[in-house]
Backbone as JSON, one array per atom type, in Angstrom:
{
  "sequence": "QVQLVESGGGSVQPGGSLRLSCTGFGYSRNNKYRAWFRQAPGKEREGVAGVYTDNGLGFYADSVKGRFTISQDNAKNTLFLQMNSLKPEDTAIYYCATGRWGTLRVGSYDVWGQGTQVTVSS",
  "N": [[-22.25, 74.16, -77.17], [-19.26, 72.3, -77.34], [-17.82, 71.45, -80.4], [-15.75, 69.51, -82.11], [-13.61, 69.62, -84.94], [-11.64, 67.93, -87.16], [-8.97, 68.32, -89.56], [-6.82, 68.05, -92.46], [-5.79, 65.55, -92.89], [-4.64, 62.81, -95.01], [-3.0, 61.15, -97.77], [0.33, 59.98, -97.8], [3.76, 59.45, -98.6], [6.12, 57.17, -97.06], [8.32, 58.73, -94.76], [7.44, 61.23, -95.33], [5.53, 64.28, -94.55], [2.79, 65.6, -92.65], [0.31, 67.94, -91.59], [-1.96, 68.19, -89.12], [-5.07, 69.72, -88.19], [-7.27, 71.01, -85.71], [-10.31, 72.35, -84.95], [-12.81, 74.33, -83.18], [-12.77, 74.5, -80.48], [-14.02, 75.82, -77.51], [-14.14, 78.17, -74.77], [-13.23, 76.58, -71.79], [-13.57, 76.01, -68.44], [-12.79, 73.8, -67.09], [-11.76, 71.79, -68.79], [-8.7, 71.54, -69.46], [-6.84, 70.28, -70.95], [-5.77, 69.18, -74.15], [-5.68, 66.9, -76.84], [-4.26, 64.55, -79.2], [-5.34, 61.58, -80.63], [-5.15, 58.28, -82.05], [-6.45, 55.7, -84.18], [-5.95, 52.65, -85.48], [-7.0, 50.23, -87.97], [-8.61, 47.5, -86.46], [-7.32, 47.88, -84.07], [-6.93, 49.27, -80.75], [-7.92, 52.57, -79.72], [-5.35, 54.94, -79.36], [-3.35, 57.2, -77.43], [-1.54, 59.94, -78.75], [-0.34, 62.52, -78.6], [-0.39, 65.23, -76.26], [-1.45, 68.38, -74.82], [-1.09, 70.97, -72.42], [-3.25, 73.5, -72.03], [-2.87, 75.96, -70.77], [-0.13, 76.57, -70.57], [1.01, 75.55, -72.82], [2.59, 73.31, -72.77], [3.73, 70.28, -74.03], [3.15, 66.71, -74.31], [4.09, 63.34, -75.09], [3.52, 60.22, -76.78], [5.77, 57.46, -76.69], [6.22, 56.34, -79.16], [6.07, 58.36, -81.03], [7.71, 60.4, -80.32], [9.98, 62.98, -81.01], [9.3, 62.99, -83.66], [6.68, 63.91, -84.05], [4.89, 66.93, -83.35], [2.96, 68.73, -81.11], [0.85, 71.55, -80.99], [-0.65, 74.79, -80.36], [-2.66, 77.53, -81.5], [-2.19, 81.08, -80.87], [-4.53, 82.18, -79.92], [-5.67, 80.0, -78.9], [-7.59, 78.57, -80.17], [-7.27, 76.7, -82.1], [-5.92, 73.5, -82.57], [-2.93, 71.82, -83.34], [-1.16, 69.21, -85.08], [1.88, 68.47, -86.0], [3.34, 66.26, -88.13], [6.12, 64.5, -88.83], [8.57, 62.6, -90.72], [7.03, 60.32, -91.32], [5.71, 57.02, -90.9], [4.69, 53.79, -92.18], [3.31, 52.51, -90.1], [2.1, 54.57, -88.81], [-0.28, 54.96, -89.96], [-3.68, 55.58, -89.64], [-6.88, 56.56, -88.24], [-7.08, 59.79, -87.1], [-7.83, 61.54, -84.19], [-8.95, 64.45, -82.46], [-9.21, 65.71, -79.12], [-10.61, 66.87, -75.99], [-10.11, 67.4, -72.51], [-10.05, 66.88, -68.89], [-7.78, 65.84, -67.67], [-4.27, 65.34, -67.66], [-3.24, 63.13, -69.34], [-2.52, 60.42, -71.63], [-4.62, 58.76, -71.97], [-7.62, 57.33, -73.11], [-9.89, 57.58, -71.52], [-9.54, 59.95, -70.15], [-10.55, 62.03, -71.56], [-13.34, 63.82, -72.74], [-14.64, 65.03, -74.83], [-14.81, 64.73, -78.26], [-13.55, 64.77, -81.62], [-14.58, 63.92, -85.03], [-12.69, 62.65, -86.52], [-9.88, 62.2, -88.79], [-8.51, 60.76, -91.68], [-5.31, 59.33, -91.95], [-2.94, 58.13, -94.11], [-0.11, 56.26, -94.69], [1.93, 55.27, -97.09], [3.79, 53.58, -99.62]],
  "CA": [[-21.58, 72.88, -76.95], [-18.04, 72.19, -78.11], [-17.86, 70.47, -81.49], [-14.41, 69.52, -82.67], [-13.53, 69.2, -86.34], [-10.27, 67.72, -87.62], [-8.7, 68.43, -90.98], [-5.41, 67.93, -92.8], [-5.38, 64.18, -93.17], [-4.42, 62.49, -96.4], [-2.07, 60.08, -98.07], [1.69, 60.46, -97.92], [4.75, 58.38, -98.66], [6.99, 57.07, -95.88], [9.28, 59.81, -94.67], [6.78, 62.49, -95.59], [4.98, 65.06, -93.44], [1.43, 66.12, -92.69], [-0.06, 68.78, -90.45], [-3.38, 68.09, -88.78], [-5.64, 70.83, -87.44], [-8.53, 70.72, -85.01], [-10.98, 73.59, -84.55], [-14.09, 74.14, -82.49], [-12.63, 74.6, -79.04], [-14.5, 77.01, -76.86], [-13.53, 78.29, -73.45], [-13.67, 75.62, -70.8], [-12.89, 76.22, -67.17], [-12.3, 72.53, -66.56], [-11.01, 70.99, -69.77], [-7.47, 72.26, -69.71], [-5.94, 69.47, -71.77], [-6.19, 68.81, -75.5], [-4.8, 65.81, -77.26], [-4.49, 63.8, -80.42], [-5.35, 60.13, -80.53], [-5.3, 57.62, -83.34], [-6.97, 54.34, -84.13], [-5.71, 51.88, -86.7], [-7.98, 49.14, -88.11], [-8.42, 46.35, -85.61], [-6.56, 48.21, -82.87], [-7.56, 50.21, -79.84], [-7.53, 53.97, -79.85], [-4.2, 55.23, -78.52], [-2.94, 58.59, -77.34], [-0.35, 60.29, -79.52], [0.27, 63.71, -78.02], [-1.31, 66.09, -75.53], [-0.93, 69.69, -74.45], [-1.77, 71.71, -71.36], [-3.56, 74.73, -72.75], [-2.45, 77.17, -70.07], [1.27, 76.93, -70.83], [1.45, 74.98, -74.09], [3.56, 72.22, -72.58], [3.26, 69.08, -74.68], [3.65, 65.4, -73.87], [4.02, 62.49, -76.27], [3.74, 58.78, -76.73], [7.14, 57.13, -77.08], [6.27, 55.96, -80.57], [6.1, 59.53, -81.91], [8.64, 61.42, -79.8], [11.0, 63.39, -81.96], [8.74, 63.06, -85.02], [5.43, 64.67, -84.01], [4.86, 68.09, -82.47], [1.63, 69.27, -80.85], [0.89, 72.98, -80.69], [-1.94, 75.48, -80.45], [-2.46, 78.91, -81.92], [-2.15, 82.01, -79.74], [-5.89, 82.37, -79.41], [-6.03, 78.7, -78.33], [-8.79, 78.07, -80.8], [-6.93, 75.62, -83.02], [-4.9, 72.56, -82.14], [-2.2, 71.29, -84.48], [-0.22, 68.11, -84.91], [2.84, 68.37, -87.09], [3.83, 64.89, -88.19], [7.26, 64.37, -89.75], [9.16, 61.26, -90.8], [5.91, 59.4, -91.16], [5.96, 55.61, -91.16], [3.44, 53.07, -92.47], [2.6, 52.2, -88.86], [1.36, 55.76, -88.36], [-1.57, 54.94, -90.65], [-4.78, 55.47, -88.69], [-7.75, 57.72, -88.13], [-6.58, 60.65, -86.04], [-8.89, 62.27, -83.5], [-8.59, 65.4, -81.41], [-10.08, 65.59, -77.96], [-10.31, 67.76, -74.89], [-10.5, 66.78, -71.24], [-9.58, 67.48, -67.65], [-6.6, 65.2, -67.1], [-3.1, 65.37, -68.53], [-2.71, 61.81, -69.68], [-2.85, 60.0, -72.99], [-5.61, 57.7, -71.86], [-8.9, 57.7, -73.73], [-10.85, 57.93, -70.48], [-9.28, 61.29, -69.6], [-11.08, 63.02, -72.49], [-14.78, 63.62, -72.86], [-15.15, 65.65, -76.05], [-14.04, 64.17, -79.36], [-13.91, 65.05, -83.0], [-15.01, 62.78, -85.84], [-11.51, 61.97, -87.04], [-9.39, 62.41, -90.14], [-7.7, 59.6, -92.06], [-3.92, 59.49, -92.37], [-2.43, 56.9, -94.71], [1.3, 56.35, -95.04], [2.16, 54.11, -97.94], [4.56, 53.83, -100.83]],
  "C": [[-20.36, 72.81, -77.88], [-18.2, 71.1, -79.17], [-16.52, 70.56, -82.21], [-14.39, 68.97, -84.08], [-12.06, 69.11, -86.74], [-10.17, 67.93, -89.12], [-7.2, 68.22, -91.2], [-4.93, 66.53, -93.07], [-5.2, 63.96, -94.67], [-3.48, 61.33, -96.56], [-0.69, 60.66, -98.31], [2.62, 59.26, -97.98], [5.55, 58.31, -97.36], [8.08, 58.12, -95.91], [8.68, 61.18, -94.89], [6.21, 63.14, -94.34], [3.53, 65.42, -93.71], [1.22, 66.99, -91.46], [-1.56, 68.69, -90.25], [-3.81, 69.33, -88.0], [-6.94, 70.38, -86.8], [-9.1, 72.05, -84.54], [-12.25, 73.27, -83.79], [-13.97, 74.22, -80.98], [-13.25, 75.9, -78.56], [-13.79, 77.15, -75.53], [-14.1, 77.22, -72.53], [-12.87, 75.82, -69.54], [-12.22, 74.94, -66.69], [-11.42, 71.75, -67.53], [-9.77, 71.74, -70.22], [-6.47, 71.49, -70.59], [-6.59, 69.17, -73.12], [-5.19, 67.79, -76.03], [-5.19, 65.28, -78.63], [-4.39, 62.31, -80.11], [-5.4, 59.56, -81.95], [-5.8, 56.19, -83.14], [-6.76, 53.69, -85.49], [-6.74, 50.75, -86.78], [-7.63, 47.96, -87.23], [-7.65, 46.62, -84.32], [-7.34, 49.18, -82.0], [-7.08, 51.63, -80.12], [-6.38, 54.25, -78.88], [-3.86, 56.71, -78.55], [-1.63, 58.83, -78.06], [0.38, 61.44, -78.87], [-0.79, 64.53, -77.33], [-0.64, 67.4, -75.19], [-1.76, 70.28, -73.34], [-2.0, 73.11, -71.91], [-3.02, 75.98, -72.07], [-1.01, 77.56, -70.37], [1.83, 76.32, -72.11], [2.43, 73.84, -73.97], [2.97, 70.93, -73.13], [3.84, 67.82, -74.06], [3.27, 64.4, -74.96], [4.11, 61.01, -75.93], [5.15, 58.5, -77.23], [7.27, 56.88, -78.58], [6.39, 57.15, -81.52], [7.06, 60.6, -81.45], [9.73, 61.71, -80.82], [10.51, 63.5, -83.4], [7.49, 63.94, -85.08], [5.57, 65.84, -83.02], [3.43, 68.6, -82.34], [1.77, 70.74, -80.5], [-0.51, 73.55, -80.79], [-1.68, 76.9, -80.9], [-2.6, 79.84, -80.72], [-3.52, 82.23, -79.12], [-6.43, 81.1, -78.78], [-7.32, 78.15, -78.92], [-8.53, 76.89, -81.72], [-5.78, 74.8, -82.45], [-4.25, 71.97, -83.38], [-1.42, 70.04, -84.08], [0.64, 68.06, -86.16], [3.48, 67.0, -87.05], [4.91, 64.8, -89.26], [7.77, 62.93, -89.73], [8.12, 60.17, -90.62], [6.28, 57.99, -91.61], [4.64, 54.91, -91.49], [2.64, 52.75, -91.22], [1.9, 53.4, -88.25], [-0.01, 55.84, -89.03], [-2.7, 54.67, -89.67], [-5.75, 56.62, -88.93], [-7.28, 58.5, -86.92], [-7.72, 61.51, -85.5], [-8.29, 63.32, -82.57], [-9.63, 65.3, -80.3], [-9.69, 66.62, -76.91], [-10.84, 67.15, -73.6], [-9.82, 67.44, -70.06], [-8.23, 66.99, -67.17], [-5.48, 65.12, -68.12], [-2.47, 64.02, -68.75], [-2.97, 61.55, -71.16], [-3.77, 58.78, -72.97], [-6.95, 58.18, -72.41], [-9.88, 58.21, -72.68], [-10.66, 59.31, -69.88], [-9.93, 62.39, -70.43], [-12.56, 62.75, -72.74], [-15.41, 64.3, -74.07], [-14.23, 65.26, -77.19], [-14.5, 64.71, -80.7], [-14.27, 63.78, -83.74], [-13.85, 62.04, -86.49], [-11.16, 62.36, -88.47], [-8.4, 61.29, -90.47], [-6.29, 60.03, -92.48], [-3.43, 58.14, -92.88], [-1.0, 57.12, -95.16], [1.66, 55.08, -95.82], [2.98, 54.51, -99.16], [3.82, 53.28, -102.04]]
}
């Protein structure tokens, strides 16, 4: 059974960078999409970035376009999220997930990690 584990979270000042990693992906014939979501206190979980594993093509929420980059390693075993120019509003728990549909909707993903905290504060 796939068990996803995130790492790389932490505290950073505004304008700083962090790189998140997610491991634990196995081969899946159906779950061709992987994504990062985040959930801030008191808010709903929202999609940040996704990738189609077959060709590495990424897609992003408007709020992070130009600042975040999703990628995967060549073996497709690890998912990354490079986060640059971080803002206080990026503070949240970040989750990785895998699913069948290429959207940034929570319902499109059925396997989730436990999350890693990202705090952006001066």
